[in-house]
XYZ file of C-alpha atoms in Angstrom:
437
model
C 234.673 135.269 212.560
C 234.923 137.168 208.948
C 235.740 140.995 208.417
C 234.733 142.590 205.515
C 237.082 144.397 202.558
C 235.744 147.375 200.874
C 236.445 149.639 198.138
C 237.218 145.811 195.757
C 237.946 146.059 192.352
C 235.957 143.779 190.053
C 238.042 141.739 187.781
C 235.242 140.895 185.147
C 234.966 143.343 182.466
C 236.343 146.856 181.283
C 233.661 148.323 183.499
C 236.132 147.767 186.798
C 233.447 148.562 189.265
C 235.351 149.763 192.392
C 232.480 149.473 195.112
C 232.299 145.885 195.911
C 232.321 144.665 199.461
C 233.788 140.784 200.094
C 233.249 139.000 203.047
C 236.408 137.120 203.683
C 238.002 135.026 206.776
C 239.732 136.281 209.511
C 242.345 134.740 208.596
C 242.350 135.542 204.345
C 241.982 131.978 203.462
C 238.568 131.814 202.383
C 236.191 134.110 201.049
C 232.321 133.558 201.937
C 230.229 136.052 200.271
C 230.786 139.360 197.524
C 228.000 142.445 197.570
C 227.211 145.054 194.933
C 228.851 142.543 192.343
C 226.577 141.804 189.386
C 225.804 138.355 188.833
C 229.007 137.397 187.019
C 231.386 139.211 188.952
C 230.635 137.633 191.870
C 230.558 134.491 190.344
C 234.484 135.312 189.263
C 235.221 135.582 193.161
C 233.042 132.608 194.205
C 234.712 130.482 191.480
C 238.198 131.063 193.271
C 236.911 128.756 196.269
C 235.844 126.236 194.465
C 236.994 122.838 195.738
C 237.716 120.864 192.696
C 240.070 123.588 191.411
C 243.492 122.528 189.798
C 246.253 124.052 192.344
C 249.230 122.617 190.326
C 250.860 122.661 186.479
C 249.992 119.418 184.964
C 251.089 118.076 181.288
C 249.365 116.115 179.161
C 250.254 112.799 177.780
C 250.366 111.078 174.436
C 247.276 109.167 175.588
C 245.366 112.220 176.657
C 245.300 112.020 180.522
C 247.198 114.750 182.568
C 249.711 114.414 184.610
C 251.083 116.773 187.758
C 254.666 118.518 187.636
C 255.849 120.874 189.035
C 255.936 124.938 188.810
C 260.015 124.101 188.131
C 259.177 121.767 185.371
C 256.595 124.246 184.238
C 259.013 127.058 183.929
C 261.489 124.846 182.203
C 258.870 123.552 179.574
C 257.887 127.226 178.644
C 261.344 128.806 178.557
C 262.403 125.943 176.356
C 259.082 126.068 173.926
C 259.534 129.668 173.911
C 263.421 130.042 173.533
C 263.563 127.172 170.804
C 260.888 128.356 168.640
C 261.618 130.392 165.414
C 258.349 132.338 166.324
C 256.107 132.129 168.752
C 252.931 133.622 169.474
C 252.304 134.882 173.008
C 248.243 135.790 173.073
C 245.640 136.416 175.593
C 247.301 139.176 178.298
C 243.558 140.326 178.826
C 242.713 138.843 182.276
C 246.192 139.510 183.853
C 247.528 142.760 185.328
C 250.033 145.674 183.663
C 253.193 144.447 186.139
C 252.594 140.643 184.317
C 251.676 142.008 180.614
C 254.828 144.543 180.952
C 257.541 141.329 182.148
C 255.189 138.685 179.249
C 256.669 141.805 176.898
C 260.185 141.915 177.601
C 260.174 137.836 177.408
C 258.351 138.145 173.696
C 261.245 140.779 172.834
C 263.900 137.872 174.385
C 262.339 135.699 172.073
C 261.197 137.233 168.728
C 257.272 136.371 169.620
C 254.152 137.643 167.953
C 252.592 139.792 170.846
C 248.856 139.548 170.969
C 245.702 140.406 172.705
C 242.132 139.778 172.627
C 241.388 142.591 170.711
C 242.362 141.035 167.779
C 239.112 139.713 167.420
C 237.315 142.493 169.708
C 238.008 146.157 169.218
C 241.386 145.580 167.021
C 239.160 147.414 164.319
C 238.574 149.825 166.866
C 242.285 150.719 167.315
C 242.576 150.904 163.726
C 239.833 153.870 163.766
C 241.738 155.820 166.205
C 244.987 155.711 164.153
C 243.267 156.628 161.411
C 240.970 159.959 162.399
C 241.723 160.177 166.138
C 238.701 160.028 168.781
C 237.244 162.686 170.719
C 236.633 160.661 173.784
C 236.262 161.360 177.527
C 235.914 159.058 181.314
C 233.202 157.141 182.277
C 232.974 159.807 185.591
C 232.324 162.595 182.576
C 229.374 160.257 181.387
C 227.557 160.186 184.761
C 228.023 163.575 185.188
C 227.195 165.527 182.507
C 225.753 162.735 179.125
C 221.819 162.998 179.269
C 221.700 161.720 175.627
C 223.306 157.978 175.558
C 223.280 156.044 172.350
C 224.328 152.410 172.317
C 225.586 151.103 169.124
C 225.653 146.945 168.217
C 226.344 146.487 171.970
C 224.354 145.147 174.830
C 225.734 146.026 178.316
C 222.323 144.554 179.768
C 223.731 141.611 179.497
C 227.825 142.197 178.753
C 228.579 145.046 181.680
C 225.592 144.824 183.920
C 225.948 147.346 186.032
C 227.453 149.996 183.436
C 223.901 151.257 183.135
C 223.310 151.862 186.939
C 227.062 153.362 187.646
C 227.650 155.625 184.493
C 225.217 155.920 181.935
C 221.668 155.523 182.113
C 220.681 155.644 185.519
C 222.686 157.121 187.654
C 222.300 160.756 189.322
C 225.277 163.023 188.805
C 226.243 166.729 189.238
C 224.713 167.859 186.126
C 222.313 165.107 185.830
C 220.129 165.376 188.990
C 217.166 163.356 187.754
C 219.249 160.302 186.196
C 217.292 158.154 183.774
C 214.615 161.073 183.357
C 216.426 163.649 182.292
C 218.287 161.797 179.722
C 217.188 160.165 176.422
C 218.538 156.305 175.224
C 218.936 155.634 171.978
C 219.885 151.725 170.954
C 221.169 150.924 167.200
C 220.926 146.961 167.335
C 219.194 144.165 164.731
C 217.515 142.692 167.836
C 214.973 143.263 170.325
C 217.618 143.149 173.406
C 217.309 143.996 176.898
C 219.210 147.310 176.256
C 216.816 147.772 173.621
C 214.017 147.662 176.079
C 215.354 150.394 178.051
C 215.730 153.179 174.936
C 213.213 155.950 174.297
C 214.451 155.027 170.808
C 215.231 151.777 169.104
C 216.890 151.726 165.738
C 216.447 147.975 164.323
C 218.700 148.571 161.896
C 219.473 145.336 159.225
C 222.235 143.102 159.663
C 225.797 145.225 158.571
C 224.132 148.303 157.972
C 225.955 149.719 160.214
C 227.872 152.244 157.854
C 225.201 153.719 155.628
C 223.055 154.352 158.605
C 225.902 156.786 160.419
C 226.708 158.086 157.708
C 222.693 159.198 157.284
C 223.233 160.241 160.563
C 225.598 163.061 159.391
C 223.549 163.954 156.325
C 220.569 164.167 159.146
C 222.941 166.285 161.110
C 222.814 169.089 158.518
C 219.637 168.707 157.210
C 219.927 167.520 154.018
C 217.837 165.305 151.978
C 217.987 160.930 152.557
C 216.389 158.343 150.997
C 213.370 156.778 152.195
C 214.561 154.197 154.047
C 218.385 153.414 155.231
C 219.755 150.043 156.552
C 215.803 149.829 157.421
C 214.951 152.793 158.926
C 213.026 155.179 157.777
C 214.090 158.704 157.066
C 211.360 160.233 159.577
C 213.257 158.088 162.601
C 216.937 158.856 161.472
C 215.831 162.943 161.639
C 214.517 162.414 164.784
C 217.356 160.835 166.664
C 219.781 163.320 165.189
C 217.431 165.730 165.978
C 217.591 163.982 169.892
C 221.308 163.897 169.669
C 221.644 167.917 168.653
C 219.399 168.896 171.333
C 221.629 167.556 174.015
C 224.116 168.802 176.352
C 226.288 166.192 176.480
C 225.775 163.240 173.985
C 227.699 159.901 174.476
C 228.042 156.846 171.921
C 229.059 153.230 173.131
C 229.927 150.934 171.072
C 230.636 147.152 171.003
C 231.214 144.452 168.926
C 227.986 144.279 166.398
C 230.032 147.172 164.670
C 233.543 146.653 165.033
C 233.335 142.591 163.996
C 230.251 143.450 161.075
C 230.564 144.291 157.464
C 232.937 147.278 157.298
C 234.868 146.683 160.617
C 237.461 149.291 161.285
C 235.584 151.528 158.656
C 232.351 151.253 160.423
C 234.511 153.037 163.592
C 236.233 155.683 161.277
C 232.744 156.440 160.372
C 231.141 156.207 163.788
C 234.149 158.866 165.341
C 233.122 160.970 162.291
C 229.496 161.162 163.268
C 230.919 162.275 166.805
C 233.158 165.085 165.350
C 230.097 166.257 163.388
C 227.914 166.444 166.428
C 230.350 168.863 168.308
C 229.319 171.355 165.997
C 226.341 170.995 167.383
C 226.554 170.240 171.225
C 229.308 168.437 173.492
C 229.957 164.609 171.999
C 232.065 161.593 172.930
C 232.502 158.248 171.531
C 233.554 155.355 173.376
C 234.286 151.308 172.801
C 232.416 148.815 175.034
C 235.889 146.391 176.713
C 234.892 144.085 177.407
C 237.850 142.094 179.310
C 239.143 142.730 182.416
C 242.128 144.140 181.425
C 242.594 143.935 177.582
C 242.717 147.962 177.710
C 245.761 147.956 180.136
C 247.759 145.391 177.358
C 247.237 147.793 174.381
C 248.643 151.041 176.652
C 251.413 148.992 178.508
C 252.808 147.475 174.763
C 251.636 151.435 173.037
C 254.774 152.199 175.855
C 257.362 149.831 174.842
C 256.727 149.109 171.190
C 254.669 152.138 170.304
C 251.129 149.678 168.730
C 248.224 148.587 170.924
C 248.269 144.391 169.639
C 249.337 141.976 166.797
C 252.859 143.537 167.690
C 255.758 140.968 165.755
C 259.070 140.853 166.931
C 260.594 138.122 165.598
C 262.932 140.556 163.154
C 264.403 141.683 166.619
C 262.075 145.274 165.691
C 258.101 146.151 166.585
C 256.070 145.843 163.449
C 252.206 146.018 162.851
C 249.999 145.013 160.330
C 246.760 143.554 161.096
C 245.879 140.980 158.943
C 249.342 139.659 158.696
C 250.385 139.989 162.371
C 247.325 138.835 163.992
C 246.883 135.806 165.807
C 244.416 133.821 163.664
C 246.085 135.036 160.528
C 249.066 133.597 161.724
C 247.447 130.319 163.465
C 245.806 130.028 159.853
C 249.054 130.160 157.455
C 251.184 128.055 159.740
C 253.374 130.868 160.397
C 254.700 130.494 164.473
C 255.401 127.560 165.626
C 254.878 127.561 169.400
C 251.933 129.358 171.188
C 251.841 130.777 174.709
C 248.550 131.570 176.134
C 247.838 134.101 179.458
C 244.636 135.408 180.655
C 242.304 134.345 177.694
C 240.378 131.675 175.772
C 240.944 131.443 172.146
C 239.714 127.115 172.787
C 236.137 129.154 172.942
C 236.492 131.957 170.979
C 238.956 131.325 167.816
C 237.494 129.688 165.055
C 238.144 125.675 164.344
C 241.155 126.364 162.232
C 242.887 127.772 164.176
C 242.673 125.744 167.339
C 243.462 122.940 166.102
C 247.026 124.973 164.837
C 247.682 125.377 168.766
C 246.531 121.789 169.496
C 249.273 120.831 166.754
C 251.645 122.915 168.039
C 254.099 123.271 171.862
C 252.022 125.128 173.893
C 251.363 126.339 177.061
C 247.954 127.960 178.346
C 248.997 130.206 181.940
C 244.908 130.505 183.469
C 243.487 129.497 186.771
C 240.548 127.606 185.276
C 239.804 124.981 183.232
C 238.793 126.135 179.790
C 238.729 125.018 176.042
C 242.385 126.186 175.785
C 243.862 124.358 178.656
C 242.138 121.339 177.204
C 244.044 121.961 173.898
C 247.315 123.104 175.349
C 250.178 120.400 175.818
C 251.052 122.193 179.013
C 248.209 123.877 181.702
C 249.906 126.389 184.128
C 247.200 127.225 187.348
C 247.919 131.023 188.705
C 246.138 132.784 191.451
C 242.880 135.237 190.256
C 244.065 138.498 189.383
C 241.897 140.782 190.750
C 240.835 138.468 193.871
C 243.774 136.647 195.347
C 246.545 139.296 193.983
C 246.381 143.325 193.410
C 248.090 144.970 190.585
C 247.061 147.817 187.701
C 244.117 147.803 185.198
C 242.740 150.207 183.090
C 239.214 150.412 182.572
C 237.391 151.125 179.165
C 237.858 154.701 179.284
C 241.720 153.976 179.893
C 241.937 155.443 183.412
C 243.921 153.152 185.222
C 242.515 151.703 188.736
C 245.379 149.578 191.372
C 243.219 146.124 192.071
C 243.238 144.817 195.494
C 244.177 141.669 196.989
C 240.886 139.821 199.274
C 242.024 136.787 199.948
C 245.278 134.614 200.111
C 245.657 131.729 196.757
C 246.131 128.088 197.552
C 249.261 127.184 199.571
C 252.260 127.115 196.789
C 249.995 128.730 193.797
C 252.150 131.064 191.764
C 251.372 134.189 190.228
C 251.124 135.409 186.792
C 253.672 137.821 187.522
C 255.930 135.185 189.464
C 255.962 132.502 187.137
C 256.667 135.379 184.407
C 259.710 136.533 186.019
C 261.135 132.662 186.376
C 260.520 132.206 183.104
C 262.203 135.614 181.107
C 264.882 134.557 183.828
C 265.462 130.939 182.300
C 264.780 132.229 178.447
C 268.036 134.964 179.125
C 269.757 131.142 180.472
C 269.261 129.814 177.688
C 269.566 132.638 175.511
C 273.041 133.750 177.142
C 272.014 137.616 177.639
């Protein structure tokens, strides 16, 4: 016999869509089948079944092969890397919850670590923006209710958030927004031809890192005043016509994702995007908001803007919080040789970090804390398996527009599997041990 959970959480990306339905066991060992999941979320539930997971730590050995210890030796490997090193880098945080991210902080403030998350090569530029000129933001609930003008910038939830376009912003029917994708114009500002693109009443195809000089057109447009013939590609005719399309609106919303916040201009491009926003209020109701994309990468940058006051690339190794991206951020620091131990939870810089600097954490103690097998446990001297957040344990996460949502537990881990939050709170307790606090 099964029985059905409701109400689930998806665990995928910053969309967090909370109307799953998983089909698990009586029993809550097994879990047979997941409904209203897009294609990759329900592959992140089906994947926790699979039978040729790794249940326990394992370490590998000067020849390359791996060998099986124990959670005890596990603990006492990491306390030691992390309590002997002169400065360590703890990165990742983004697929875990806020209860593991807050007790992974108070061990990185035992030990004088570099604190790090996955927006340091994401939406870091982002955060930068926000420091800079603020952002007049709002929820995704606001979006579905009242945004009948949606403009996507360098971002492609088509394929990155699949169903953000049926839940909040394209086609959904809300309480101002009766007729859902016809009563709303879609504009997409992207280089290619993507499936998002196929969906807009308007398609910008702007040239490659652009990105700047066309919003700021857009604000010249705005008021009327005179642009060249062509900018970043587009001619003047189309750039007056979606401003025109944004000004007519009630409500106008702008995503954005990485092709702006990793392109020539980076942070700037976002100062400059927020700007556009603030101009367009003169005009009508407008809201900007970044594209998370992991899980829970939103939830790391509030839970460490509580305790150290900065949002990622957070060093405390002078026993203080200091920021300065560029200097503090993980690759920079990979890159000049500057920690020498790295802790990994809840991310994949094996897949996503450039050569460089994976071969720094392949040099270096290290310990990768993920239930799969990725790039980085491959790379990592030690590989620490932890149930799935999200699926086989609860806890918070905030979703893009930073409203946080509790997660819900569907099915029981493997017999003897730790958590992230567990094998957290053995560890801070060894480093303070060791440390004598």
């Amino acid at each position: 016999m099964t029985k059905t959970v409701t109400d689930v959480i998806c665990p995928f990306c910053g969309t967090l869509c909370d109307d799953l339905e998983v089909v698990v066991s009586d029993d809550g060992k097994e879990l047979h089948e997941v409904y209203n999941a897009c294609a990759i979320g329900a592959e992140k539930f089906l994947h926790s079944q699979a039978k040729d997971r790794i249940t326990r730590p394992r370490m590998r050995q000067e020849d390359g092969t791996w060998k099986e210890i124990s959670y005890d030796e596990a603990v006492e490997y990491t306390a030691r890397m992390l309590a002997d090193a002169k400065k360590p880098l703890m990165y990742g945080w983004s697929s875990t919850n806020c209860e593991a991210q807050s007790i992974g902080s108070e061990i990185g403030e035992a030990v004088g670590a570099v604190m790090d998350n996955t927006a340091t090569v994401c939406h870091g530029t982002s955060l930068i923006a926000v420091q800079d000129i603020g952002i007049p933001s709002c929820t995704l609930g606001e979006v579905k209710n009242r945004a009948d003008r949606i403009l996507f910038w360098g971002c492609n939830p088509a394929h990155a958030h699949p169903r953000h376009m049926s839940r909040y912003s394209i086609f959904p029917r809300g309480f101002f927004t009766g007729k859902g994708h016809k009563g709303r114009k879609v504009i997409v500002v992207d280089p290619r031809p993507t499936d998002t693109a196929s969906l807009a009443d308007i398609h910008l195809q702007i040239e490659q890192g652009h990105d700047y000089e066309l919003l700021d057109a857009l604000r010249v447009a705005f008021k009327g005043e005179k642009l060249p013939d062509f900018v970043g590609g587009i001619p003047k005719e189309k750039i007056y016509e979606v401003a025109e399309t944004l000004k007519s609106g009630r409500f106008a919303i702008i995503f954005f994702g990485m092709g702006v916040t990793q392109s020539i201009g980076k942070n700037h491009n976002i100062d400059e995007a927020i700007a556009v926003t603030r101009d367009l209020n003169e005009y009508t109701k407008a809201a900007i908001m970044p594209m998370r994309g992991h899980y829970n990468v939103t939830g790391s940058g509030q839970v460490w803007g509580w305790q150290f006051g900065f949002p990622f690339a957070v060093d405390l190794s002078r026993g203080f919080a200091r920021y300065n991206p560029g200097e503090t951020t993980s690759n920079d620091l990979l890159r000049r040789d500057e920690v020498d131990a790295v802790f990994v939870l809840g991310s994949d810089p094996g897949a996503h970090f450039p050569f460089s600097s994976v071969k720094k954490i392949y040099d270096r103690p290290s310990v990768a804390i993920d239930p799969h097998e990725t790039p980085t446990t491959e790379v990592c001297k030690v590989h620490v398996p932890v149930a799935f957040v999200g699926v086989e344990v609860g806890g918070c996460a905030y979703r893009m527009d930073n409203v946080p949502i509790e997660t819900r537990k569907v099915v029981e881990p493997p017999e003897g599997m730790m958590t992230d939050e567990e094998f957290l709170q053995r560890v801070l307790a060894r480093v303070k041990e060791i440390k004598g606090v």
